[in-house]
mmCIF file of C-alpha atoms and ligand atoms in Angstrom:
data_model
loop_
_atom_site.group_PDB
_atom_site.id
_atom_site.type_symbol
_atom_site.label_atom_id
_atom_site.label_comp_id
_atom_site.label_asym_id
_atom_site.label_seq_id
_atom_site.Cartn_x
_atom_site.Cartn_y
_atom_site.Cartn_z
ATOM 1 C CA MET A 1 73.037 26.554 152.397
ATOM 2 C CA THR A 2 72.744 30.164 151.255
ATOM 3 C CA ARG A 3 70.782 31.082 154.188
ATOM 4 C CA ASP A 4 73.402 29.448 156.548
ATOM 5 C CA LEU A 5 76.158 31.567 154.618
ATOM 6 C CA ALA A 6 74.028 34.663 155.172
ATOM 7 C CA ASP A 7 73.605 33.841 158.824
ATOM 8 C CA PHE A 8 77.284 33.279 159.212
ATOM 9 C CA LYS A 9 78.307 36.600 157.580
ATOM 10 C CA ALA A 10 75.914 38.458 159.640
ATOM 11 C CA ARG A 11 77.664 37.210 162.850
ATOM 12 C CA LEU A 12 81.121 38.101 161.394
ATOM 13 C CA PRO A 13 82.865 39.867 164.083
ATOM 14 C CA VAL A 14 83.157 43.228 162.765
ATOM 15 C CA VAL A 15 86.222 44.331 164.934
ATOM 16 C CA GLU A 16 88.111 41.304 163.466
ATOM 17 C CA ILE A 17 87.118 41.953 159.982
ATOM 18 C CA VAL A 18 88.044 45.857 160.080
ATOM 19 C CA ARG A 19 91.403 45.076 161.833
ATOM 20 C CA ARG A 20 92.445 43.249 158.749
ATOM 21 C CA TYR A 21 92.625 46.611 156.965
ATOM 22 C CA VAL A 22 92.466 49.459 159.742
ATOM 23 C CA ARG A 23 94.561 49.613 162.860
ATOM 24 C CA LEU A 24 92.223 49.952 165.496
ATOM 25 C CA VAL A 25 92.664 51.057 169.019
ATOM 26 C CA ARG A 26 90.310 50.256 171.898
ATOM 27 C CA ASN A 27 88.541 53.215 173.373
ATOM 28 C CA GLY A 28 85.787 52.189 175.739
ATOM 29 C CA PRO A 29 82.974 50.505 174.104
ATOM 30 C CA LEU A 30 84.491 51.801 170.787
ATOM 31 C CA HIS A 31 87.361 50.846 168.475
ATOM 32 C CA LYS A 32 88.909 53.985 166.690
ATOM 33 C CA GLY A 33 91.213 54.045 163.885
ATOM 34 C CA LEU A 34 91.925 56.059 160.636
ATOM 35 C CA CYS A 35 88.961 55.788 158.055
ATOM 36 C CA PRO A 36 89.745 53.591 155.066
ATOM 37 C CA PHE A 37 87.358 55.296 152.787
ATOM 38 C CA HIS A 38 88.842 59.016 153.019
ATOM 39 C CA ARG A 39 91.888 60.542 153.857
ATOM 40 C CA GLU A 40 92.368 61.633 157.461
ATOM 41 C CA LYS A 41 95.160 62.282 159.952
ATOM 42 C CA THR A 42 92.968 61.861 163.092
ATOM 43 C CA PRO A 43 90.829 59.022 163.678
ATOM 44 C CA SER A 44 87.316 59.581 162.895
ATOM 45 C CA PHE A 45 86.144 55.964 162.068
ATOM 46 C CA THR A 46 84.728 54.017 164.991
ATOM 47 C CA VAL A 47 83.622 50.070 165.288
ATOM 48 C CA THR A 48 81.223 49.505 167.736
ATOM 49 C CA GLU A 49 81.671 45.755 168.830
ATOM 50 C CA SER A 50 78.472 45.286 170.696
ATOM 51 C CA ARG A 51 76.294 46.566 167.629
ATOM 52 C CA GLY A 52 78.517 44.915 164.934
ATOM 53 C CA THR A 53 78.662 48.390 163.118
ATOM 54 C CA TYR A 54 81.285 50.666 162.017
ATOM 55 C CA HIS A 55 80.677 54.442 161.553
ATOM 56 C CA CYS A 56 82.970 57.228 160.256
ATOM 57 C CA PHE A 57 82.165 60.704 161.504
ATOM 58 C CA GLY A 58 84.315 62.195 158.644
ATOM 59 C CA CYS A 59 82.643 60.804 155.650
ATOM 60 C CA GLY A 60 79.564 59.254 156.980
ATOM 61 C CA ALA A 61 80.644 55.515 156.232
ATOM 62 C CA HIS A 62 78.493 53.075 158.050
ATOM 63 C CA GLY A 63 77.373 49.494 157.956
ATOM 64 C CA ASN A 64 78.086 46.030 159.505
ATOM 65 C CA ALA A 65 80.988 43.637 159.031
ATOM 66 C CA LEU A 66 79.403 42.488 155.568
ATOM 67 C CA ASP A 67 78.931 46.149 154.303
ATOM 68 C CA PHE A 68 82.538 46.995 155.456
ATOM 69 C CA LEU A 69 83.759 43.763 153.361
ATOM 70 C CA MET A 70 81.831 45.101 150.164
ATOM 71 C CA ALA A 71 82.970 48.410 150.359
ATOM 72 C CA ILE A 72 86.639 47.859 151.066
ATOM 73 C CA GLU A 73 86.860 45.154 148.534
ATOM 74 C CA GLY A 74 85.015 47.354 146.092
ATOM 75 C CA LEU A 75 87.769 49.986 146.799
ATOM 76 C CA ASP A 76 90.230 47.872 145.984
ATOM 77 C CA PHE A 77 88.615 46.683 142.627
ATOM 78 C CA ALA A 78 88.367 50.637 141.713
ATOM 79 C CA GLU A 79 91.953 51.108 142.520
ATOM 80 C CA SER A 80 93.019 47.967 140.132
ATOM 81 C CA SER A 81 90.806 48.950 137.474
ATOM 82 C CA ARG A 82 92.300 52.646 137.371
ATOM 83 C CA ARG A 83 95.637 51.201 137.440
ATOM 84 C CA ARG A 84 94.751 49.127 134.550
ATOM 85 C CA ALA A 85 93.283 52.075 132.653
ATOM 86 C CA VAL A 86 96.626 54.142 132.844
ATOM 87 C CA ARG A 87 98.487 51.478 130.798
ATOM 88 C CA PRO A 88 98.539 52.021 127.078
ATOM 89 C CA ILE A 89 95.753 50.118 125.366
ATOM 90 C CA PRO A 90 97.228 48.186 122.401
ATOM 91 C CA GLU A 91 95.733 49.087 119.020
ATOM 92 C CA ALA A 92 93.370 46.214 118.395
ATOM 93 C CA THR A 93 90.614 47.910 116.034
ATOM 94 C CA ALA A 94 92.786 47.988 112.953
ATOM 95 C CA ASP A 95 91.891 44.406 111.830
ATOM 96 C CA ALA A 96 87.976 44.690 112.546
ATOM 97 C CA ARG A 97 87.554 46.832 108.974
HETATM 98 ZN ZN1 LIG B 101 85.437 58.247 156.612
#
């Protein structure tokens, strides 16, 4: 069961996954887009469909569909944690003494 899931994830079409987060333009064997992992104005983020991998020439981000998902979800998590941290924390320690 777990192995089946791993196989399934390993075969995820990387272009379809990345396209959910990045606007991709086909360029020969590659798809190019703006890297979601660093700020840039000219696309240096590429996806190679035949290899099932992505690579960013700007920040060096690299991996397969699963790596991309983990990286981008991690980014979302870090972002929401930071937003939570900005909110004032209620004083909760007073009763502890
Ligand atoms: Zn990048």
